[in-house]
Coordinates of C-alpha atoms and ligand atoms in Angstrom, one line a residue:
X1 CA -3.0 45.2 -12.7
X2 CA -6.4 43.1 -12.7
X3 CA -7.4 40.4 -14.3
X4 CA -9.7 41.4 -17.1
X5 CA -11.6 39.3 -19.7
X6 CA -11.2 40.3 -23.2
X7 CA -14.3 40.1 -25.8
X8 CA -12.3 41.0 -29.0
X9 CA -10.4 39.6 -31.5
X10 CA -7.8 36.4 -30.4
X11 CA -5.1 35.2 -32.3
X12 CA -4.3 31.3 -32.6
X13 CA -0.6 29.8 -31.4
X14 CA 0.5 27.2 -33.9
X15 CA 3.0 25.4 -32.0
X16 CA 6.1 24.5 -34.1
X17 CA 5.8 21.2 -33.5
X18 CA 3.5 19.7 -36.4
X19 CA 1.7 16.3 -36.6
X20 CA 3.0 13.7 -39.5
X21 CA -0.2 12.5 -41.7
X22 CA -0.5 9.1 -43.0
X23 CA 0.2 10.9 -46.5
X24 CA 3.6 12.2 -45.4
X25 CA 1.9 16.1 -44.7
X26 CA 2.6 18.0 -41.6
X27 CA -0.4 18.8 -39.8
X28 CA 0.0 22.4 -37.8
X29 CA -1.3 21.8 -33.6
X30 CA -2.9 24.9 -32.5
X31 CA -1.7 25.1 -28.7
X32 CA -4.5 28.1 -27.7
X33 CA -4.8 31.3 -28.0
X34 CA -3.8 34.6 -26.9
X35 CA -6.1 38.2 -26.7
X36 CA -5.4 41.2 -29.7
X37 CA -5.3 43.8 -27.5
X38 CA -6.2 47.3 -29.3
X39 CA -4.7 50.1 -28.9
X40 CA -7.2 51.6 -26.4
X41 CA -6.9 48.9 -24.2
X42 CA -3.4 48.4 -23.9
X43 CA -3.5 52.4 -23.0
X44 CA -5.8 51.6 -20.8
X45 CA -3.1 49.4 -19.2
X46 CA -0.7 52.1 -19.8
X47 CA -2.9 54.4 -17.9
X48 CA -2.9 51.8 -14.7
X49 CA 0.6 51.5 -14.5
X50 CA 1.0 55.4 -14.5
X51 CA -1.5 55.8 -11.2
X52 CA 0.1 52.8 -9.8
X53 CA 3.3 54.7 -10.0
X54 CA 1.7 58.1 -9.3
X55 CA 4.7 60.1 -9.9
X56 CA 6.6 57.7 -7.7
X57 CA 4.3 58.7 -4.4
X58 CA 2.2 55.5 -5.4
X59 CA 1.7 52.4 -2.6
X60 CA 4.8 50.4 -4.7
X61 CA 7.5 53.2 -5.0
X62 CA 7.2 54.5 -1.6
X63 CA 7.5 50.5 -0.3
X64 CA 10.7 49.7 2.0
X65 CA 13.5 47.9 0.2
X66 CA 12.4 44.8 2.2
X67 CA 8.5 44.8 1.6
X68 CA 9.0 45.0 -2.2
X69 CA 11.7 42.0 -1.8
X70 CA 9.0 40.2 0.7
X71 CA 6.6 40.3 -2.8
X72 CA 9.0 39.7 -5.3
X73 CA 9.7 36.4 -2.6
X74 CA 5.8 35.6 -2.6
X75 CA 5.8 35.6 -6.2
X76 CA 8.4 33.3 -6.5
X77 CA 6.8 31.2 -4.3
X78 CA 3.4 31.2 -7.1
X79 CA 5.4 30.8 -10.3
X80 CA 7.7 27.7 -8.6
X81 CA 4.9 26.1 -7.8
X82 CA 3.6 26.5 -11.4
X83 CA 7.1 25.0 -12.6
X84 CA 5.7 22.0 -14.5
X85 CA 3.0 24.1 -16.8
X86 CA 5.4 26.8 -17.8
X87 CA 8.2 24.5 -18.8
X88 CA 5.8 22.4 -20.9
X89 CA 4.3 25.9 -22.7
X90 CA 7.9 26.5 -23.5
X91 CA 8.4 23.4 -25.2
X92 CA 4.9 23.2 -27.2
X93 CA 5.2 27.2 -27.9
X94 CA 8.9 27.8 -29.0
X95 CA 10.3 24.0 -29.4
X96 CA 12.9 24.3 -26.7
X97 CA 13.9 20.8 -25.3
X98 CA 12.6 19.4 -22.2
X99 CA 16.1 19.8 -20.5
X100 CA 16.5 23.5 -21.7
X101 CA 13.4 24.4 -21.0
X102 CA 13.4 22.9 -17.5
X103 CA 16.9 25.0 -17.3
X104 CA 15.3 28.3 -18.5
X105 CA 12.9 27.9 -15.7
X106 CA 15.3 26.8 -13.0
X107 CA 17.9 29.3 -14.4
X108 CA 15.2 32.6 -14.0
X109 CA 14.2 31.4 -10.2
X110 CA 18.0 31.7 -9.8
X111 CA 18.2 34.8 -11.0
X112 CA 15.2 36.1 -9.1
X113 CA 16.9 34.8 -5.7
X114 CA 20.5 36.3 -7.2
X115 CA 18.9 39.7 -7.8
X116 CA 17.2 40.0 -4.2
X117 CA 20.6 39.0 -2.5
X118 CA 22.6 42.0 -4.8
X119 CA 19.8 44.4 -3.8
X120 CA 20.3 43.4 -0.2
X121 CA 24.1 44.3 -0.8
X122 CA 22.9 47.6 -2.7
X123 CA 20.9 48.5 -0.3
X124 CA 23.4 48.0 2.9
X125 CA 25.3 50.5 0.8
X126 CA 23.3 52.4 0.5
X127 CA 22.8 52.9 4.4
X128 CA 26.2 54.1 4.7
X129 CA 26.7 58.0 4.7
X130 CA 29.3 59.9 2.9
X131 CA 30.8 63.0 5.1
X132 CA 32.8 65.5 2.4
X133 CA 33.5 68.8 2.7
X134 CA 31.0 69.5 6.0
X135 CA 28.1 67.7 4.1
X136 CA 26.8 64.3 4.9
X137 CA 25.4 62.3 2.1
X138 CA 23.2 59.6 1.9
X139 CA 23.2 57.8 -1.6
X140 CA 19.8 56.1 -2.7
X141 CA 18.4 54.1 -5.9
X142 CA 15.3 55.2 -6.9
X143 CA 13.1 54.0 -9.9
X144 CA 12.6 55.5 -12.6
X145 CA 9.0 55.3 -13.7
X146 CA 6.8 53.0 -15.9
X147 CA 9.2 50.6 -17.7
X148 CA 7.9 48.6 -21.0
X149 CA 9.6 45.5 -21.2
X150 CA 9.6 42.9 -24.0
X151 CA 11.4 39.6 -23.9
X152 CA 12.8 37.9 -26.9
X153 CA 11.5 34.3 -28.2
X154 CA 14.1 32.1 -27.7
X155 CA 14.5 32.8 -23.4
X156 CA 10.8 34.2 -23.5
X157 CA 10.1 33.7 -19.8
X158 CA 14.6 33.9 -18.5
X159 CA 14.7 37.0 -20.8
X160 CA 11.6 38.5 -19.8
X161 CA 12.3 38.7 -16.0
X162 CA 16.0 39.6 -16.3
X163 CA 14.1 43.2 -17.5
X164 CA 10.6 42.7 -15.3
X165 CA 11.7 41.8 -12.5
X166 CA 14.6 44.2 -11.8
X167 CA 12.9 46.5 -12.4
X168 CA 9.7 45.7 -10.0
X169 CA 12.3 45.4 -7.4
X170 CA 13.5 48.9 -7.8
X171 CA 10.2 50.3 -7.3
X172 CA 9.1 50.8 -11.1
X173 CA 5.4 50.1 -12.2
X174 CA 5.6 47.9 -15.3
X175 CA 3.9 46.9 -18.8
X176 CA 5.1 43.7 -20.0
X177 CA 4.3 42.3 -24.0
X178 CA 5.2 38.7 -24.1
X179 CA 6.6 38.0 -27.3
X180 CA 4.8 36.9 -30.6
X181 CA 6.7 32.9 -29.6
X182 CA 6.1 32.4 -26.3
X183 CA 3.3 34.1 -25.0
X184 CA 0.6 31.5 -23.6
X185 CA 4.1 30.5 -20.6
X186 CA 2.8 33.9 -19.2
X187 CA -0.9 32.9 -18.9
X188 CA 0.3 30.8 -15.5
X189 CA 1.7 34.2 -14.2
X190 CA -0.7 36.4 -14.7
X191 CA -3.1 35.4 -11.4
X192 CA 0.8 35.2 -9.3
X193 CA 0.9 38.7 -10.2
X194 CA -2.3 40.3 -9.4
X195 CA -1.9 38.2 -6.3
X196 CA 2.0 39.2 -5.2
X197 CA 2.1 43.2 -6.2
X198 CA -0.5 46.1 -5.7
X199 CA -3.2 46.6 -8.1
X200 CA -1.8 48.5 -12.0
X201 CA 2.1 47.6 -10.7
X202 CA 2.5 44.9 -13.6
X203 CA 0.7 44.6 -16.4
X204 CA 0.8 42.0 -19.2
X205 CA -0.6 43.8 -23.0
X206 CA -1.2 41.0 -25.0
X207 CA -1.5 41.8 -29.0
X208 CA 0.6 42.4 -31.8
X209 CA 3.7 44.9 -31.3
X210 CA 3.2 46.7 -34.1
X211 CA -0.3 47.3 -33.4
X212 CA 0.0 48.4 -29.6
X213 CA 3.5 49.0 -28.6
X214 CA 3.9 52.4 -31.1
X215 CA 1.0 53.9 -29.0
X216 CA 2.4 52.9 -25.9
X217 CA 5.3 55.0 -27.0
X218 CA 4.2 57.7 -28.8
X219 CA 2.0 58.3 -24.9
X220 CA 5.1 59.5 -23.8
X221 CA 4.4 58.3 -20.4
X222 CA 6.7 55.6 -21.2
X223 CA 10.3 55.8 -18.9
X224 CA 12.2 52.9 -19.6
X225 CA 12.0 50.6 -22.5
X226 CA 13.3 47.4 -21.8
X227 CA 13.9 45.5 -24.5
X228 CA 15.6 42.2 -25.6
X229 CA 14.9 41.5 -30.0
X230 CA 16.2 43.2 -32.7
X231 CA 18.2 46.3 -33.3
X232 CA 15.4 47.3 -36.1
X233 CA 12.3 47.3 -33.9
X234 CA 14.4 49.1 -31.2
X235 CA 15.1 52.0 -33.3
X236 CA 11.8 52.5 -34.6
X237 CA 10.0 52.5 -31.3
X238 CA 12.6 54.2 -29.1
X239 CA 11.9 57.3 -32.6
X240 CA 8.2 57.2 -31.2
X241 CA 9.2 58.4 -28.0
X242 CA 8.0 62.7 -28.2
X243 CA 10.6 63.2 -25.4
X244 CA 14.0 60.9 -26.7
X245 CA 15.8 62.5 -23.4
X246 CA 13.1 61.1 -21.0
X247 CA 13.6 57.4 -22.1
X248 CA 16.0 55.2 -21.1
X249 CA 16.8 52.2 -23.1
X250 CA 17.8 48.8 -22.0
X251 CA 18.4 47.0 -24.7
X252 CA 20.2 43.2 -26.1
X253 CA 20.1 43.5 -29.8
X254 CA 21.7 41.7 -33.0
X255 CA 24.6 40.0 -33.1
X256 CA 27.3 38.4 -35.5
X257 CA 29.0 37.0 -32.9
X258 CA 32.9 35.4 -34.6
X259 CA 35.0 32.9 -33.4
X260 CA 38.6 33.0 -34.4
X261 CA 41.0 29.5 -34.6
X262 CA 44.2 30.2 -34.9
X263 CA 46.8 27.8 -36.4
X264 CA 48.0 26.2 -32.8
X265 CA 44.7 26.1 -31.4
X266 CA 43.5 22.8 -29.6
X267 CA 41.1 21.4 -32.3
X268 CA 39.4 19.1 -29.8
X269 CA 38.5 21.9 -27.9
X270 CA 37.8 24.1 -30.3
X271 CA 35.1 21.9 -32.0
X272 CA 33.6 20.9 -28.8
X273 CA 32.7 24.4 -28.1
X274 CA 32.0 25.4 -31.6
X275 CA 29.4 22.8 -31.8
X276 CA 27.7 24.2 -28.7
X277 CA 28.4 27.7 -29.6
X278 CA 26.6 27.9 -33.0
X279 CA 23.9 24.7 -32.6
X280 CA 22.8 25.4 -28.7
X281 CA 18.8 25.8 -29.1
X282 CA 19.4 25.6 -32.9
X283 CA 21.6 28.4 -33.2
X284 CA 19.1 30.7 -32.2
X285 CA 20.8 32.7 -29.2
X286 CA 22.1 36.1 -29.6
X287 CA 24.9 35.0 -28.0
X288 CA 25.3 31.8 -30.7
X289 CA 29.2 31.8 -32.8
X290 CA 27.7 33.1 -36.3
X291 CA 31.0 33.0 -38.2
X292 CA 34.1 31.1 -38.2
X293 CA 37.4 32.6 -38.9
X294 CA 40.0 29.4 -39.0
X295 CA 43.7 29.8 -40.2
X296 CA 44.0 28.6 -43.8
X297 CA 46.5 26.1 -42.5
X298 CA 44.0 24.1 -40.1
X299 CA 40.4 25.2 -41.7
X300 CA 40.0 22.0 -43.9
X301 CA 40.5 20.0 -40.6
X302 CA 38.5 22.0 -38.7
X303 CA 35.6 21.9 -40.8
X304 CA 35.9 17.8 -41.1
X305 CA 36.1 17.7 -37.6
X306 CA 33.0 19.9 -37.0
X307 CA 31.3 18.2 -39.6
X308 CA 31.6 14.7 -38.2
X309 CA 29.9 16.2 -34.7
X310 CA 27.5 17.5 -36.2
X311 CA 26.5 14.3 -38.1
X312 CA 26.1 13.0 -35.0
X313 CA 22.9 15.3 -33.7
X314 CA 19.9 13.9 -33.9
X315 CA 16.6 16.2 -35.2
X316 CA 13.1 15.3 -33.8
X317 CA 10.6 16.2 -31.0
X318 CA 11.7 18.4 -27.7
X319 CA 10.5 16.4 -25.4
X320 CA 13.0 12.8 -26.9
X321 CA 16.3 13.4 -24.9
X322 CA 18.6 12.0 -27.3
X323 CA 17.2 15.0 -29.7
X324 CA 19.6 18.1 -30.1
X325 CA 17.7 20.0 -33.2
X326 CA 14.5 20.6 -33.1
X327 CA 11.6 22.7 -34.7
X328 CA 11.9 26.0 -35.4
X329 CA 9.4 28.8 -33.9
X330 CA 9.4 31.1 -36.8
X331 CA 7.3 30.3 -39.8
X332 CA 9.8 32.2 -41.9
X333 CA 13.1 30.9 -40.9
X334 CA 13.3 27.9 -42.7
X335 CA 12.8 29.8 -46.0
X336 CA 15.0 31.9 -45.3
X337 CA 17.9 29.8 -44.7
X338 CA 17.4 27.9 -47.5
X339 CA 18.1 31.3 -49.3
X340 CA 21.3 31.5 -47.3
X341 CA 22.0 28.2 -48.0
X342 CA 21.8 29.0 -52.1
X343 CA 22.9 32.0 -52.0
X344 CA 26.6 30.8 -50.7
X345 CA 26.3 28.0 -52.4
X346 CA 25.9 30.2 -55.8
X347 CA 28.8 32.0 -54.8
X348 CA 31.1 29.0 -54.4
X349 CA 30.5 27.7 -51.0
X350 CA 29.9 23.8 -50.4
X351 CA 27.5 22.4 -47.5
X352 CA 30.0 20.3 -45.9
X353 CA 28.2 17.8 -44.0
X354 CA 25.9 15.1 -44.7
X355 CA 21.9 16.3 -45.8
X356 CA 22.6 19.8 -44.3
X357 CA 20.2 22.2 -44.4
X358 CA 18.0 19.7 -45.5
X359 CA 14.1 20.5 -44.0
X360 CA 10.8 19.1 -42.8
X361 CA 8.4 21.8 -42.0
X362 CA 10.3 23.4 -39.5
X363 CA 12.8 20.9 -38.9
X364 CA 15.8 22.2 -40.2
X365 CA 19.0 19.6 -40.4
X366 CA 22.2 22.1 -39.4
X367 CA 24.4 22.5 -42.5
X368 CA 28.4 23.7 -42.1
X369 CA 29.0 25.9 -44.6
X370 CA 32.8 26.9 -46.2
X371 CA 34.6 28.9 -47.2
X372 CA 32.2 31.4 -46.9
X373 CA 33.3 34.8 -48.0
X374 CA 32.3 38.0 -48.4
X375 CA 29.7 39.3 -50.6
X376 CA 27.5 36.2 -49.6
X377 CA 24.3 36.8 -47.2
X378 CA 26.3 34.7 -44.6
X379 CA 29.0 36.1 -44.5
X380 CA 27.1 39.9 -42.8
X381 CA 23.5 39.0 -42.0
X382 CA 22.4 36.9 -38.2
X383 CA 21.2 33.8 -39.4
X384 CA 19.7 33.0 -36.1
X385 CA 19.4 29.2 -37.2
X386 CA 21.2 26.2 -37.5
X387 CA 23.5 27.1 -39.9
X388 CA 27.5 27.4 -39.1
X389 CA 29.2 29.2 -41.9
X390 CA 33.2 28.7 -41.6
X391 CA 35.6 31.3 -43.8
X392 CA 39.1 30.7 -43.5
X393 CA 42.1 33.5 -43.2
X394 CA 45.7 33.9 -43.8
X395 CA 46.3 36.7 -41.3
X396 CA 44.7 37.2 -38.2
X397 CA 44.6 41.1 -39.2
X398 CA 41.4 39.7 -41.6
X399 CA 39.5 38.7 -38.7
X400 CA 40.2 41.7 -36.7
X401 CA 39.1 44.0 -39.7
X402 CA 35.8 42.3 -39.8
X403 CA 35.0 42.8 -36.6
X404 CA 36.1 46.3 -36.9
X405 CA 34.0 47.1 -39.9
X406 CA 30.9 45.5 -38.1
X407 CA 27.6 46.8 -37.0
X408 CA 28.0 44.7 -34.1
X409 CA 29.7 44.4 -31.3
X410 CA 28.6 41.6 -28.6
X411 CA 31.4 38.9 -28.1
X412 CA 34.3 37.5 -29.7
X413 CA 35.8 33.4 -29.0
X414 CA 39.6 32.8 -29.5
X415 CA 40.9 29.6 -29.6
X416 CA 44.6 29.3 -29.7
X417 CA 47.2 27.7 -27.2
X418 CA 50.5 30.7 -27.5
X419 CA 49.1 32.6 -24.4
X420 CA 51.3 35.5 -25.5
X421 CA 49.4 35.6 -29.2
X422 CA 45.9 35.1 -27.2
X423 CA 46.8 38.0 -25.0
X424 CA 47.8 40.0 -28.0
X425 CA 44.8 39.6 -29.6
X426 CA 42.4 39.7 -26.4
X427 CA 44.2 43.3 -26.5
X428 CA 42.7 44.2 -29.7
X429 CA 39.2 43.4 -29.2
X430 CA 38.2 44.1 -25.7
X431 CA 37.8 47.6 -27.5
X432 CA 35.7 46.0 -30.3
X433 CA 32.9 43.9 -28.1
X434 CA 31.8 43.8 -25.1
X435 CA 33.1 40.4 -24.1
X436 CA 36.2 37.9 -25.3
X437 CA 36.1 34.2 -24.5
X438 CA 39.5 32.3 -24.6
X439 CA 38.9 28.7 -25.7
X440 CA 35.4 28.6 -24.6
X441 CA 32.0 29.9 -26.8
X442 CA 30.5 33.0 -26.5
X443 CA 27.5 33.1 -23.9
X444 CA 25.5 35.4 -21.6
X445 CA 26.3 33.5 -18.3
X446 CA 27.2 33.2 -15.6
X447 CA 24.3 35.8 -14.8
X448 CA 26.4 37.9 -12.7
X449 CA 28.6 39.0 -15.6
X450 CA 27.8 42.0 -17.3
X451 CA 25.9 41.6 -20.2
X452 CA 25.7 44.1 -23.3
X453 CA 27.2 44.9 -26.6
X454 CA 28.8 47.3 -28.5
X455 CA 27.9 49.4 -31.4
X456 CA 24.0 47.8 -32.8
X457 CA 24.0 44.6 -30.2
X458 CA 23.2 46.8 -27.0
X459 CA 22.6 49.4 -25.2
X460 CA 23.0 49.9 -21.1
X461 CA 23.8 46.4 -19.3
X462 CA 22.1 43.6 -17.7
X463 CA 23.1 41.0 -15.2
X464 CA 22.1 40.6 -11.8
X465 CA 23.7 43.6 -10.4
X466 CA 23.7 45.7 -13.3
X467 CA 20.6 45.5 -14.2
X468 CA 19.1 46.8 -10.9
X469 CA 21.2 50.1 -11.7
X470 CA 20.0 50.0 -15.0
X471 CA 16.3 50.5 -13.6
X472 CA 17.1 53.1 -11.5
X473 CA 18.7 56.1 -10.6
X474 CA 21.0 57.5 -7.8
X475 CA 19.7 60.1 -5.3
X476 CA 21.5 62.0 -3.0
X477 CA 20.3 62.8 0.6
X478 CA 22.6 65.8 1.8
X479 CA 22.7 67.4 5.3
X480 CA 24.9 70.2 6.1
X481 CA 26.8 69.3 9.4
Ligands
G3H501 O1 19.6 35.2 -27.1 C1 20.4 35.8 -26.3 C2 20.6 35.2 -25.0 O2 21.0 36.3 -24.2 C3 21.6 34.1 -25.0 O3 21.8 33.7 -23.7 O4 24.1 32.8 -24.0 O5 22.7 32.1 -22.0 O6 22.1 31.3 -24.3 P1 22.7 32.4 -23.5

């Protein structure tokens, strides 16, 4: 809630983007740094957050529905005019091109002015009065507390707010951790917020999760944990909790999102949106088609086809605009997809198109992968890369049962053209995932849809409108007549 200087330890960003020696090495760039919180000091911040809130009689809580929107507006205001910093952070610090990462920024302003115009609506609502039964009731949304919320890597400032600022608006005093890839965006923020909301309302803990976030919620004082990352860290920390029935969890989680092409489907169509479905940023969306079911009849074509577009992207630096792959964040990830990679092709799988999978550093060439099958790593495990493994089926029943027999349960794409099979089939899975896409890729937006999962991908829902009920609660005002 203040800006505080930090003598302890720092740790140092490498940005993914290396320099190319005269020898052919990759040199790492480190881009700055960011403070290791402790423990005592991010309960420290803990501890302003819980006075700022003061059992919800503190000076934010208690604020009309207008004043906190007149902040959240001032804000704005700060971090727009910061625009040109914070998109160039998230291209040094997670790789993001300089046209998605000016469309993260532009895309979380819009969701900021989207979220005050539905609370507006909420709140007119609200104002109405319910007369049943000789009682008149007034219905209210009231916040909930001190909310944690951590953003995932790949939308670390768009991802971030759709939690943070939601749930300012609602009247919630809030911790923030920016995540491990794509923390030094927030460093622009952090003066636009002492400056836009009362003193211990937001706080940014910078430091390691796994050294600072378990104490946070072992405190117990925490209310809401909003988090967007992966099912395994939400379990652990939401276990910490002493008081399980006193937190609420928002949570986007893992995802093995499947796209199924049926025998009559539109292959132009198809590939066009499979290409942007499982290669967008890489492939590493939650939201990104992770396995291709294609009938047995057409799958030979389809993987030809999609293997010709994908010779066509071009790896190299975020900021060249006729790049589409670019470096991975994660130090790991190319390792580990190169396992994949072996793995399947141990198991009888062939990398269809030209050097795919191929690597510099963290540049990793996107390789098509068929037939995968199970048994292979690909075939159950998020790759969360650019790597598009394709299986192929002789009944759509196969590609049903998979989805069935999954942990996960985000979205689902069908491409087909017999609107009567489609409809069949849309039928079956609206009770398996949370969304179905007809002849278009899976994806979060627009921002005003309801987004969550089923099963291990989610829990509660954001969007623009649900996610203000998600940080909040309903109240009743009732007056006998
Ligand atoms: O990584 C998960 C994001 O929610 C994906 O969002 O579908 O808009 O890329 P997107």
């Amino acid at each position: 809630g203040e800006l505080r200087q930090w003598a302890g330890p720092t740790q140092e960003v490498l940005s993914p983007i290396q320099l190319r020696q005269p020898d052919g090495s990759l040199l790492p760039i480190v881009i700055g740094s960011y403070p290791l919180l402790d423990e005592a000091e991010s309960l420290r911040a803990l501890e302003a957050a819980v006075r700022a809130y003061d059992h919800g009689r503190g000076e934010w809580p208690t604020r009309s529905v207008g004043e906190r929107i007149a902040a959240v507006e001032h804000f704005t205001r700060l971090i727009v005019a910061r625009k040109k910093e914070i998109v160039q952070l998230l291209l040094w610090e997670i790789g993001k091109s300089a046209a998605d990462s000016e469309k993260e920024f532009d895309r979380t302003i819009d969701y900021i002015r989207n979220t005050i115009d539905a609370l507006k609506e909420m709140d007119r609502d609200s104002s109405r009065f319910i007369i049943e039964e000789g009682i008149i009731g007034q219905i209210r949304r009231s916040p909930l507390g001190v909310v944690l919320c951590m953003g995932p890597f790949n939308y670390p400032l768009n991802e971030t707010f759709c939690m943070l600022i939601p749930a300012l608006i609602m009247g919630n005093a809030v911790l923030f951790k920016p995540p491990k890839h794509g923390t030094l965006l927030h460093y622009p923020l952090l003066q636009a917020f002492t400056e836009a909301f009362p003193k211990g309302v937001v706080n940014t803990v910078y430091g390691r999760g796994n050294t600072i976030v378990p104490a946070l919620m072992a405190s117990g004082k925490i209310n809401v944990l909003g988090l967007i990352g992966s099912s395994r860290v939400a379990d652990s920390l939401k276990k910490l909790h002493p008081k399980s029935n006193r937190l609420r969890a928002i949570l986007g989680l893992d995802a093995k999102n499947v796209a199924i092409v049926l025998p009559d489907a539109d292959l132009e169509v198809a590939v066009k949106e499979s290409l942007l479905g499982a290669l967008s940023f890489n492939g590493q969306r939650c939201t990104a088609l992770k396995l291709f079911f294609v009938h047995e009849a057409i799958a030979e074509e389809f993987v030809q086809q999609l293997g010709a577009e994908i010779n066509q992207l071009r790896p190299g630096m975020p900021w060249d605009e006729q790049v589409n792959i670019t470096p991975l964040p994660e130090p790991q990830k190319p390792g580990y997809l190169a396992e994949c990679l072996a793995d399947a092709q141990a198991q009888g799988a062939r990398i269809v198109n030209e050097g795919g999978g191929t690597a510099a550093g963290p540049l990793v060439y996107p390789a098509l992968v068929y037939p995968v099958r199970a048994g292979m790593k690909l075939w159950r495990e998020e790759q969360f890369g650019p790597v598009v493994p394709v299986a192929s089926f002789a009944h759509v029943d196969e590609a049903i049962q998979y989805i069935i027999d999954s942990d996960h349960g985000q979205q689902v794409s069908i491409f087909g053209r017999d609107s009567c099979e489609v409809a069949h089939l849309v039928d079956q899975l609206v009770n398996q995932v949370s969304r179905v896409n007809i002849n278009a890729q899976c994806q979060r937006g627009p921002d005003t849809f309801p987004f969550t999962g089923r099963k291990d991908s989610a829990e509660g829902t954001l969007s623009v409108h649900d996610a203000l009920r998600s940080f909040s609660i309903r109240t009743v005002v009732a007056t006998k007549q």
